[in-house]
XYZ file of C-alpha atoms in Angstrom:
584
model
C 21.560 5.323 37.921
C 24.976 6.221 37.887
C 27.696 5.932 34.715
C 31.213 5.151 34.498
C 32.355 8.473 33.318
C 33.860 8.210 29.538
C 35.930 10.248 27.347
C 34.025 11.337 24.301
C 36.465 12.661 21.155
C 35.802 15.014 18.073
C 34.172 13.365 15.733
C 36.065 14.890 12.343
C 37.418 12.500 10.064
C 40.727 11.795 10.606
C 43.771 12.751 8.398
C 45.182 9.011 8.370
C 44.090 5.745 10.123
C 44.959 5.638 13.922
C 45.860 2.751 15.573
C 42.512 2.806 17.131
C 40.906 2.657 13.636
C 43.166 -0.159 13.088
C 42.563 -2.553 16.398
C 38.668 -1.487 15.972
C 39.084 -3.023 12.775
C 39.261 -6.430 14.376
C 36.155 -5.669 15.966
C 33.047 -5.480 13.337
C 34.525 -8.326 10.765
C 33.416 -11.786 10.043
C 36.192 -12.871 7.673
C 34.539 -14.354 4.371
C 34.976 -17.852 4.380
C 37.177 -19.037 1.671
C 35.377 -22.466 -0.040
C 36.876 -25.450 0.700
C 37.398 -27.478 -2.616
C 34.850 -30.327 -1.194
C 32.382 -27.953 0.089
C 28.769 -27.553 -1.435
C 28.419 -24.158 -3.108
C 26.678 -21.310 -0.421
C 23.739 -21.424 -3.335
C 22.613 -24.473 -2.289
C 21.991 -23.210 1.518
C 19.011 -24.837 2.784
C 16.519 -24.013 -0.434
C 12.964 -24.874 0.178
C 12.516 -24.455 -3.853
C 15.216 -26.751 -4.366
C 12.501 -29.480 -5.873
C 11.974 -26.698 -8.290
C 14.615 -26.284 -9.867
C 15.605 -28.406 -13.072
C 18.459 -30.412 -14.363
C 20.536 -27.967 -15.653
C 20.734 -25.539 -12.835
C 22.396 -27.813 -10.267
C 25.858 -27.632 -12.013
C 25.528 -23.861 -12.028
C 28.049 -21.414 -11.086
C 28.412 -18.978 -8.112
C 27.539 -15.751 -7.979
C 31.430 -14.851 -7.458
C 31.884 -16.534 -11.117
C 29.043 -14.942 -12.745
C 30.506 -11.281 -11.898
C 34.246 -11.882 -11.691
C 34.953 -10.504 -14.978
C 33.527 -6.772 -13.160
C 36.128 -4.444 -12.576
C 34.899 -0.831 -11.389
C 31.512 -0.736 -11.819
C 29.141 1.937 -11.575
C 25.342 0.655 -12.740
C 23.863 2.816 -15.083
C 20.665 3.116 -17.425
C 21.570 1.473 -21.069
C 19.252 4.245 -22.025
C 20.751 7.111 -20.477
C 22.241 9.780 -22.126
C 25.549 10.111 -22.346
C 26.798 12.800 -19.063
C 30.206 14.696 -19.274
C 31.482 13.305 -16.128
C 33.591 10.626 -14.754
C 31.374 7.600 -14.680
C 32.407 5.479 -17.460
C 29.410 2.256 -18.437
C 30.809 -0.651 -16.860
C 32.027 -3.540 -18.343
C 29.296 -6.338 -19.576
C 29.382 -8.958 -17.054
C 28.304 -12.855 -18.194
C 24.411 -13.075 -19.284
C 22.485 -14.321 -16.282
C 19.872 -15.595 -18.930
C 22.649 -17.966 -20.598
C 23.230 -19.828 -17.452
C 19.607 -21.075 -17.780
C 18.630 -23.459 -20.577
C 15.454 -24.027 -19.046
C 13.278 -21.991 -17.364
C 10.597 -22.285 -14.601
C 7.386 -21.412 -13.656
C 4.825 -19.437 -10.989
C 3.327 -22.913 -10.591
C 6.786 -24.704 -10.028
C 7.423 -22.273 -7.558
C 5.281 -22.016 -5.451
C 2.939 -25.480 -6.407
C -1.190 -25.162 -5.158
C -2.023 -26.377 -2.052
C 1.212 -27.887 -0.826
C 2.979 -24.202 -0.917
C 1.708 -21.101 0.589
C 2.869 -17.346 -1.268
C 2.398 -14.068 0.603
C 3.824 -10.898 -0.609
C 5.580 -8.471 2.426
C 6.910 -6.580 0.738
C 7.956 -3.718 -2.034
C 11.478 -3.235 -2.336
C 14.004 -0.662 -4.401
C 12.946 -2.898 -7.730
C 12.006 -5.737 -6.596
C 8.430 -7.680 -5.112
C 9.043 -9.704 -1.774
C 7.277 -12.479 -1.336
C 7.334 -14.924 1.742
C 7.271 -18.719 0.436
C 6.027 -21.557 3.024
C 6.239 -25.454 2.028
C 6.713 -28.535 3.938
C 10.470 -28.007 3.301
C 10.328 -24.792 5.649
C 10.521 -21.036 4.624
C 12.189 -18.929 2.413
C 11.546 -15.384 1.075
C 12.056 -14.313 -2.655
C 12.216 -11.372 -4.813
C 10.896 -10.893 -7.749
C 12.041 -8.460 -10.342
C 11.145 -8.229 -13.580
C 13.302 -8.455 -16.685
C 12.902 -6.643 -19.865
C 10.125 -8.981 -21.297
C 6.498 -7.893 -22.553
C 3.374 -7.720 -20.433
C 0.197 -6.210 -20.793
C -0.859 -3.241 -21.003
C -2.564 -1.364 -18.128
C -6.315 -0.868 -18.518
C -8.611 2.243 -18.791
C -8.904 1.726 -14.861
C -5.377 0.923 -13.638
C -4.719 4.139 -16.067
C -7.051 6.104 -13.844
C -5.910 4.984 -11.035
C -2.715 6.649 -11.560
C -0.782 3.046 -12.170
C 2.850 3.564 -12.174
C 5.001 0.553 -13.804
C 8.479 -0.137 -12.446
C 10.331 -0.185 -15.297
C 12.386 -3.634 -15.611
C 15.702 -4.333 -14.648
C 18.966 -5.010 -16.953
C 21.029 -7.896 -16.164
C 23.838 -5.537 -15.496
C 21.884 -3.983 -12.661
C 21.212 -7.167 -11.252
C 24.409 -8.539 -10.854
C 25.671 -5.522 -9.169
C 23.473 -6.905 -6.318
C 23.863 -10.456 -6.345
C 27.851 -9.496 -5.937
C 27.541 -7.386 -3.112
C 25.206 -10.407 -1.693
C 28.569 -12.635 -2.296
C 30.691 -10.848 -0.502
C 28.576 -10.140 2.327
C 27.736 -13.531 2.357
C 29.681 -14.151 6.015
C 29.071 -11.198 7.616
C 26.238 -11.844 10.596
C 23.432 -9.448 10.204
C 22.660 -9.611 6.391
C 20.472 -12.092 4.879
C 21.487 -15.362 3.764
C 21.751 -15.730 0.177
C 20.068 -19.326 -1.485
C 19.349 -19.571 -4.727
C 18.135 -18.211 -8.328
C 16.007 -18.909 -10.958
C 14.439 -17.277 -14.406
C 10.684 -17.428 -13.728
C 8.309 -17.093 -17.353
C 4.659 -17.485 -17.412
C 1.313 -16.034 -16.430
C 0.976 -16.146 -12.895
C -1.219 -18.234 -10.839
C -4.406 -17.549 -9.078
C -2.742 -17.340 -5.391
C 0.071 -15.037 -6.663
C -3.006 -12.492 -7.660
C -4.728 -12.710 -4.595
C -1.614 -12.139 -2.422
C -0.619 -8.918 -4.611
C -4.515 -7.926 -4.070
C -4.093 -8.466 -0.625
C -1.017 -6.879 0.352
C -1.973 -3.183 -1.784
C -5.405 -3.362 -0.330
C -3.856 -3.402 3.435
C -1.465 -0.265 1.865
C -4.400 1.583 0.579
C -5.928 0.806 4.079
C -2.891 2.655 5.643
C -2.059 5.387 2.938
C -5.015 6.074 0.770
C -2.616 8.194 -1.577
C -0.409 5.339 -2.141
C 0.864 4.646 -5.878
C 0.998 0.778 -6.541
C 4.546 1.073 -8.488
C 4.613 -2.758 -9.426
C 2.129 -4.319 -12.490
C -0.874 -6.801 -11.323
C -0.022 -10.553 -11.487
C -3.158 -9.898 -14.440
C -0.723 -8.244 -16.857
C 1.992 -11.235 -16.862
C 1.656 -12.678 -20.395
C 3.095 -16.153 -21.550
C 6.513 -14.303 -22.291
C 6.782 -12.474 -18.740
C 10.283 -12.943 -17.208
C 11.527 -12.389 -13.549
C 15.024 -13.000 -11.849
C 13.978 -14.976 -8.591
C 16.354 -14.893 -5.840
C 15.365 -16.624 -2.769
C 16.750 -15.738 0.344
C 16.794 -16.653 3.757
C 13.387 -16.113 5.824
C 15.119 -13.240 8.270
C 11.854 -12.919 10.637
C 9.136 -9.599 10.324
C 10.120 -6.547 9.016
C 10.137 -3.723 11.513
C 7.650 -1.591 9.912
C 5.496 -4.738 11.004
C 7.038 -5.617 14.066
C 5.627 -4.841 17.883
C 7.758 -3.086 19.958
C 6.976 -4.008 23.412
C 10.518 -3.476 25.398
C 12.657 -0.471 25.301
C 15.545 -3.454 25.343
C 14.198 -4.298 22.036
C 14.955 -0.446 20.661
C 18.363 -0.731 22.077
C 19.071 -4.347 20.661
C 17.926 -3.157 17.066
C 19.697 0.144 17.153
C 22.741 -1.108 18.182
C 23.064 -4.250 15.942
C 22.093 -2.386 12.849
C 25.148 -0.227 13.918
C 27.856 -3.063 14.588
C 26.699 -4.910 11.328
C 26.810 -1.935 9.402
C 30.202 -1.373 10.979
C 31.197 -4.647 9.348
C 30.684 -4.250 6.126
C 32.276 -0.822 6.428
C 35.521 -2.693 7.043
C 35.218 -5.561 5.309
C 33.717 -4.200 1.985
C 33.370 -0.574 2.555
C 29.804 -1.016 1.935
C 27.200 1.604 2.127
C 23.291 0.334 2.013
C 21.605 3.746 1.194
C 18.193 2.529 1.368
C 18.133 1.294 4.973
C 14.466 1.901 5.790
C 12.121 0.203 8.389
C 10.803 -2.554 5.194
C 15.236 -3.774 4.700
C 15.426 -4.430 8.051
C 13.893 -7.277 9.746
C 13.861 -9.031 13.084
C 13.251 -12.282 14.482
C 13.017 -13.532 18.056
C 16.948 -15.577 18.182
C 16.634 -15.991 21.774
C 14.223 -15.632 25.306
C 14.862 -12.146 26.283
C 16.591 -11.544 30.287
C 15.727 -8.875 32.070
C 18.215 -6.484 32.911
C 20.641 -6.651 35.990
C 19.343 -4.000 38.575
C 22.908 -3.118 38.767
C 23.374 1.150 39.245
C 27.316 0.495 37.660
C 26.095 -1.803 35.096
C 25.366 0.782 32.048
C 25.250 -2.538 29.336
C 22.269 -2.130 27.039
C 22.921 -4.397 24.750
C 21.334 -8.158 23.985
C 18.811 -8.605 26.796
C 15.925 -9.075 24.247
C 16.867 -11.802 22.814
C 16.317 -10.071 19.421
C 18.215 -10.400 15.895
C 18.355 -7.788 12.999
C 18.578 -8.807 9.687
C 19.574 -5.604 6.672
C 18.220 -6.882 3.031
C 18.076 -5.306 -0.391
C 21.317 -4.161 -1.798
C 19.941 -2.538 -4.884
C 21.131 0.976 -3.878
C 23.962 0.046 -2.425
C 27.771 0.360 -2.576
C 30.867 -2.191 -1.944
C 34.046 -2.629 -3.171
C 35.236 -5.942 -2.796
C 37.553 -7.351 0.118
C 41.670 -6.856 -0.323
C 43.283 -9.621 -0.671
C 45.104 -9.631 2.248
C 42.141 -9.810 4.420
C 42.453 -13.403 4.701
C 45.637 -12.983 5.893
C 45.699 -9.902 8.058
C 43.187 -9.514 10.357
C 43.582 -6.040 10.389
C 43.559 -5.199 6.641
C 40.963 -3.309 4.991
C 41.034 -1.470 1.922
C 42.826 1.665 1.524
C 40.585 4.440 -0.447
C 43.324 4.301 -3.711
C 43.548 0.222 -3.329
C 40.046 -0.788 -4.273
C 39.500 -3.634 -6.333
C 35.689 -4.184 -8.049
C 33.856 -1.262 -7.447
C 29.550 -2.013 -7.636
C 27.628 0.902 -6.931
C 24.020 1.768 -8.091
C 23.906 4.857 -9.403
C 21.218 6.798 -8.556
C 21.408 9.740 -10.710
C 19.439 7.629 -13.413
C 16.671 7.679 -11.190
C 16.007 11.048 -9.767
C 12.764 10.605 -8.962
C 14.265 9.020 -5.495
C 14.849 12.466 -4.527
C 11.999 14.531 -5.250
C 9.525 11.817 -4.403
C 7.560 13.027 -0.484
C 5.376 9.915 -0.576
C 7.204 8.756 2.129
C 9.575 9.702 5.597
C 12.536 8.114 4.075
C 12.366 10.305 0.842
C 14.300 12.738 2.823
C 17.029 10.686 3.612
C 17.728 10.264 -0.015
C 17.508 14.158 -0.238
C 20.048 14.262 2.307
C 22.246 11.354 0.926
C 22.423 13.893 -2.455
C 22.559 17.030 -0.800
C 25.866 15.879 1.187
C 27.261 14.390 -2.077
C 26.899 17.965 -3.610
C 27.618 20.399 -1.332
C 30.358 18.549 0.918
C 28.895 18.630 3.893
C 26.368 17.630 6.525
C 23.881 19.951 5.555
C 22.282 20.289 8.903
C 18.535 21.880 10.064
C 17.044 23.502 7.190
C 19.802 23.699 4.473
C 18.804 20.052 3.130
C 18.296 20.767 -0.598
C 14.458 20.473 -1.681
C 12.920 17.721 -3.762
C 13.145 20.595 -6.620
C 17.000 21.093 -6.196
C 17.329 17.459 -7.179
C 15.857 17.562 -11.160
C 19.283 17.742 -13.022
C 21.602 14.764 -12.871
C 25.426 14.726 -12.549
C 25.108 18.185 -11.014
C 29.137 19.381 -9.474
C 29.967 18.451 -6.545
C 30.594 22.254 -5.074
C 34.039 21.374 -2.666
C 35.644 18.993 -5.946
C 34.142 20.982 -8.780
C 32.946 17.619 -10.208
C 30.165 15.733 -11.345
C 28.869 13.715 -8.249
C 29.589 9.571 -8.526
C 27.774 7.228 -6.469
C 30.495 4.880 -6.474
C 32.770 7.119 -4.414
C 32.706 5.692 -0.759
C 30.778 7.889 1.757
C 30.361 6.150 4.632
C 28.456 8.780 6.354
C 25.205 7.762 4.249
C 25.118 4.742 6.549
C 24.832 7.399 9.937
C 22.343 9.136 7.988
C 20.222 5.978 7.925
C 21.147 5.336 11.384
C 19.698 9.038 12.395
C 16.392 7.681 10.603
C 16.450 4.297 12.387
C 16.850 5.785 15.834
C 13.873 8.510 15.153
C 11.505 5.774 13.704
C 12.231 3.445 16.556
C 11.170 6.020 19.369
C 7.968 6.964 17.277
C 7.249 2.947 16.507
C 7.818 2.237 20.547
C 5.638 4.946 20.877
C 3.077 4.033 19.017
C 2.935 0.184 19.493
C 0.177 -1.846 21.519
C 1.279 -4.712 23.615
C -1.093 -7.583 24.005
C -3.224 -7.911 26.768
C -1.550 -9.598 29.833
C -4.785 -9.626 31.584
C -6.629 -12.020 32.078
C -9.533 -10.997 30.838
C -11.898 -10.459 33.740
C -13.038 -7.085 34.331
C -14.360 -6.609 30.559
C -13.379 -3.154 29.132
C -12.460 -1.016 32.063
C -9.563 -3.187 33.100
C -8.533 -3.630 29.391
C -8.618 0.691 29.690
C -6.316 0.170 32.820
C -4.131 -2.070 31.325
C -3.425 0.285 28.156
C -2.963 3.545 30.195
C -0.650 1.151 32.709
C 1.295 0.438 29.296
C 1.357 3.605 27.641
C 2.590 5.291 30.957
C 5.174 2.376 30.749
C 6.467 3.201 27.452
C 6.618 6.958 28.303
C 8.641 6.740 31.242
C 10.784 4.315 28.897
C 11.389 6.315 26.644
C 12.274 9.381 28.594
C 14.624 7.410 29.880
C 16.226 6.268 26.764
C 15.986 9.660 25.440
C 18.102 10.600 28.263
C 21.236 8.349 28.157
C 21.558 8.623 24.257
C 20.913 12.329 24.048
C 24.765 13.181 23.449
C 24.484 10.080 20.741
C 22.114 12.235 19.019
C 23.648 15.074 19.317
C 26.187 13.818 17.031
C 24.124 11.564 15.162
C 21.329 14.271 14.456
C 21.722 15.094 10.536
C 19.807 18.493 11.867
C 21.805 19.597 14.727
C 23.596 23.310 14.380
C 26.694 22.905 12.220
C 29.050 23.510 14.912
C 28.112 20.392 16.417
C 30.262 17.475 14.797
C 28.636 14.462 12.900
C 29.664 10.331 13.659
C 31.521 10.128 9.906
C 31.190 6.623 9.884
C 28.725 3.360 11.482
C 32.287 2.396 12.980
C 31.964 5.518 14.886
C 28.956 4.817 16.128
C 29.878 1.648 17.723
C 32.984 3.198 19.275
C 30.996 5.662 20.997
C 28.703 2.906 22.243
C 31.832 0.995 23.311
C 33.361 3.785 25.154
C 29.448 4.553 26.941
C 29.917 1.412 28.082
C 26.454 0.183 26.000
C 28.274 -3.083 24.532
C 30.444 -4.527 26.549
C 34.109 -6.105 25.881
C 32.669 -9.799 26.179
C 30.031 -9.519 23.460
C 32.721 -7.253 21.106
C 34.843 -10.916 21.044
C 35.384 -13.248 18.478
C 34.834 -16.576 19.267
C 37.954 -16.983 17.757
C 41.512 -17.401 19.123
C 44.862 -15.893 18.363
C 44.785 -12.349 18.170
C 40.616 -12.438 18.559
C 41.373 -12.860 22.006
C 42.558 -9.117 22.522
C 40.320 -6.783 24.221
C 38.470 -5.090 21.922
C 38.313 -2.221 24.361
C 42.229 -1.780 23.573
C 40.947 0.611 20.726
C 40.225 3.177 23.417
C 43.215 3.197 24.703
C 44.278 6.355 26.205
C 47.763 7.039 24.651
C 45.796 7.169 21.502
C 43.277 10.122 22.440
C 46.208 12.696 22.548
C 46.922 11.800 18.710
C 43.921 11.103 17.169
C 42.516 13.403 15.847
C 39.209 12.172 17.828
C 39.580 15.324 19.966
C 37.462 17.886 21.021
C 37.051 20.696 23.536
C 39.416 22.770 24.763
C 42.331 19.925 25.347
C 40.611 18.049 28.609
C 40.633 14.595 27.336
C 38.628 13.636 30.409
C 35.624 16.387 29.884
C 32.520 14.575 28.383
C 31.205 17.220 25.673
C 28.058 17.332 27.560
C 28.164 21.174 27.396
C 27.986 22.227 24.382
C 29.557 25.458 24.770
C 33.120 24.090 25.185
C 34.258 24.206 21.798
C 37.179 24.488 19.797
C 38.802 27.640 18.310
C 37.582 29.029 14.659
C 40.860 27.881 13.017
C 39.272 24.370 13.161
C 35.650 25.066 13.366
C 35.010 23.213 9.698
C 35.645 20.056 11.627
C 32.479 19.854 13.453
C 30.158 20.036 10.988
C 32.030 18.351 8.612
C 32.247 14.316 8.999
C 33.403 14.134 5.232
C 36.318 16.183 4.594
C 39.806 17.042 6.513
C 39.681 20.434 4.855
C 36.909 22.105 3.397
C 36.012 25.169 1.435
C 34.689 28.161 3.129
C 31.944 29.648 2.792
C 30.837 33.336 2.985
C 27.535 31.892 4.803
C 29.487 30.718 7.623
């Protein structure tokens, strides 16, 4: 199959904001609707717990009212100790417990046998649970607040039993703010409703947590259970519940049987991370294969046998949905978003700031229980030394004990609610990697028809793991100069993608996504190409530049690289300038 042949630039960071950063803009926001003064609050959206909830919570406030009095937050442990650094405790935003005068119950929530409770999940402090009723589906999650329970017993204690500690209201709202702003934006789960939960839980809640830690012991024997037993909840036991939209499987459940579904997943994460970029310069930080979940939007369409047709994207009929924002980072949107469709915020022109910050919980970082430990060990590492670390200079779990530690380029402590958008490519590097090993290792069902017993079932599954081989070489092959620049490992003279935005501009200019499904349904200035950002009188001044000066070489060979005076630039998606280093 043949390519249209595209120019590929450097992939620094740019000194200022080209006008191709400015018309791509356009391209990966949703404006957030502004309410209408009749319209029904977004809270209200479609709950299937709605006949749950009592009297007093139907003339509740938004979550935009319950954290508008935030100004630059940074969420930190009340019991921390107090850090010389930068990081100052946040303002106290309004008690989520005062809104409720009444509370409700495990019963009320999910009432025996007209309501069906499955837990799916574990997430960064929170219990996921799917909820199924004759009203339809929703999922919640669960976390606990600072309320007594019991304590564990001479067996959960042997077992190794590790309680997540429970949650302040401050670090709550942190979340439910980012999931206001974000509200709009396709691609991130729609946010319903809330309630205080208090009680001892019911007998189906305890068989679902049973369940759903038997299956992980089944697949990791040395799994800790983090989260108490449903047994432990006493009469005085209080969760936040926030239901949210049912957004399909997640993907560490999900059956890969098309390589069309590993480009539709890939390449949505990307464009909806590339929203909230823009619109909220949002990092997730905890993007792993249980926050992401898909769902079947559409019949999938087989691809045009076209040799000049190099689309990849949205022939399986696939949607991606990102959850969990308990790590994360925003800022909220300028105000002249609504009225510029090209605004975004400026780095010194933030407004509310919500970050977690993870130096309160270092355990992220030396943990190895799982794959995506080490993406947390590289979001640090980059925070602290400045720089993509690349192969083999990732700090170890045992570099990551003392909190605050200086960042070595600023000579300061590190902040987590500094923007660094290249955390989201870092989780985009682990997405593409566990996608080829999931494809890999996934079963299709039997298309057969049965006859021939267990030689042509044999057939069949060589037929389809040959399939997906030959698949995946291929897919290997057109994205391999992706990777190069999206590999967190590659040499340090290669350059690093310093944003998600990136991403999808180098997908835009492979010609992966085409113009038609970059438009807004929209008119006015939605209308514009959205390939416009390419446009060539814009290469020779961006600083998007690389090789020796031939705008139309593709940096296939590796070898054609630029002089030593700006060598820092490709391994560096971070910084403009950056401080030397005797090891280079």
């Amino acid at each position: 199959m043949t390519r249209p042949a595209t120019t590929v630039r450097k992939y620094g960071k740019p000194i200022r904001k080209t006008t191709a950063e400015q018309l791509f803009a356009e391209l990966p926001k949703s404006p957030v609707k502004k309410n209408e003064p009749d319209s029904l609050p977004r809270r209200k959206f479609e709950s299937v717990l709605s006949g749950a909830t009592p009297g007093g919570l139907e003339e509740e406030e938004s979550v935009k009212a319950i954290t508008q009095q935030l100004h630059s937050v940074t969420l930190i442990d009340d019991n921390d100790a107090t850090h010389n650094h930068e990081n100052t405790q946040p303002p106290t935003p309004s008690s989520l417990s005062s809104e409720f005068d009444h509370t409700i119950t495990w019963s009320t929530i999910c009432p025996h046998p007209t309501s069906k409770i499955t837990k799916i999940a574990e997430a960064s402090y929170a219990e996921v649970y799917r909820i199924t009723n004759p009203l339809g589906t929703s999922i919640i999650k669960a976390i606990r607040l600072p309320s007594p329970i019991k304590p564990q017993t001479k067996a959960q204690q042997r077992s190794g039993l590790v309680d997540e500690d429970p949650h302040s209201e401050t670090d709550l709202s942190g979340e439910l703010q980012i999931s206001e702003w974000l509200a709009d934006v396709p691609g991130f789960v729609v946010y319903k409703e809330r309630y205080v939960v208090q009680g001892k839980a019911t007998k189906p809640l305890l068989e679902t947590h049973q369940a759903f830690h038997r299956k992980l012991k089944r697949q990791d024997p040395d799994r800790l259970q983090f989260y108490p037993s449903p047994s432990r909840y006493l009469h005085d036991t209080k969760f936040l519940v926030v239901e949210l939209g049912d957004a399909g499987t997640a993907l560490e459940d999900f059956t890969l049987n098309d390589i069309s579904q590993v480009w539709d997943i890939f390449l949505h994460t990307a464009i909806t991370l590339a929203r909230a970029e823009e619109l909220i310069r949002f990092e997730h930080r905890d993007l792993h294969e249980g926050n992401l979940c898909i769902r079947q939007a559409r019949p999938a369409r087989p691809k045009p046998l076209d040799d000049d047709n190099s689309c990849q994207f949205g022939y399986s009929g696939l949607e991606i949905t990102i959850l969990d924002y308990g790590l994360s980072r925003a800022s909220s949107p300028s105000s002249d978003y609504y009225d510029d469709t090209f605004a975004s915020p400026d780095p010194g022109e933030e407004g509310t700031i919500v970050a977690y910050d993870l130096e309160k919980d270092l355990s992220l970082f030396t943990s190895t229980h799982a794959l995506q430990c080490a993406v947390y060990r590289q979001m640090r590492s980059y925070l602290l030394m400045g720089d993509r670390p690349g192969r083999g200079r990732a700090l170890p779990p045992e570099s990551h004990t003392t909190p605050y530690k200086l960042d070595i380029v600023s000579g300061k402590p590190i902040s987590w609610s500094e923007h660094h958008p290249y955390t989201n490519v870092l989780w985009l590097a682990y997405l593409y990697r566990f996608l080829l090993s999931h494809f890999s290792t996934c079963q299709s069902s039997p298309s057969h028809d049965g006859g021939g017993g267990k030689a042509a079932a044999a057939a069949a599954a060589r037929a389809d793991k040959t399939r997906r081989e030959n698949d995946l070489n291929v897919f290997k092959a057109v994205t391999k100069e992706l990777w190069t620049h999206l590999n967190p490992d590659a040499p340090r003279k290669i350059q690093s993608f310093p944003t998600a935005v990136d991403v999808v501009r180098y997908a835009v200019e492979a010609g992966w996504i085409t113009e038609e499904q970059l438009m807004d349904s929209g008119g006015s200035s939605a209308d514009r190409s959205r390939l416009s950002v390419f446009d060539t009188t814009d290469r020779h001044n961006s600083s998007y530049h690389c090789g020796n000066g031939d705008d139309g070489q593709r940096e296939g060979n590796q070898n054609s690289v630029a002089g030593d005076d700006d060598s820092h630039l490709r391994r560096s998606p971070r910084r403009r300038t950056m401080v030397r280093r005797a090891a280079d």
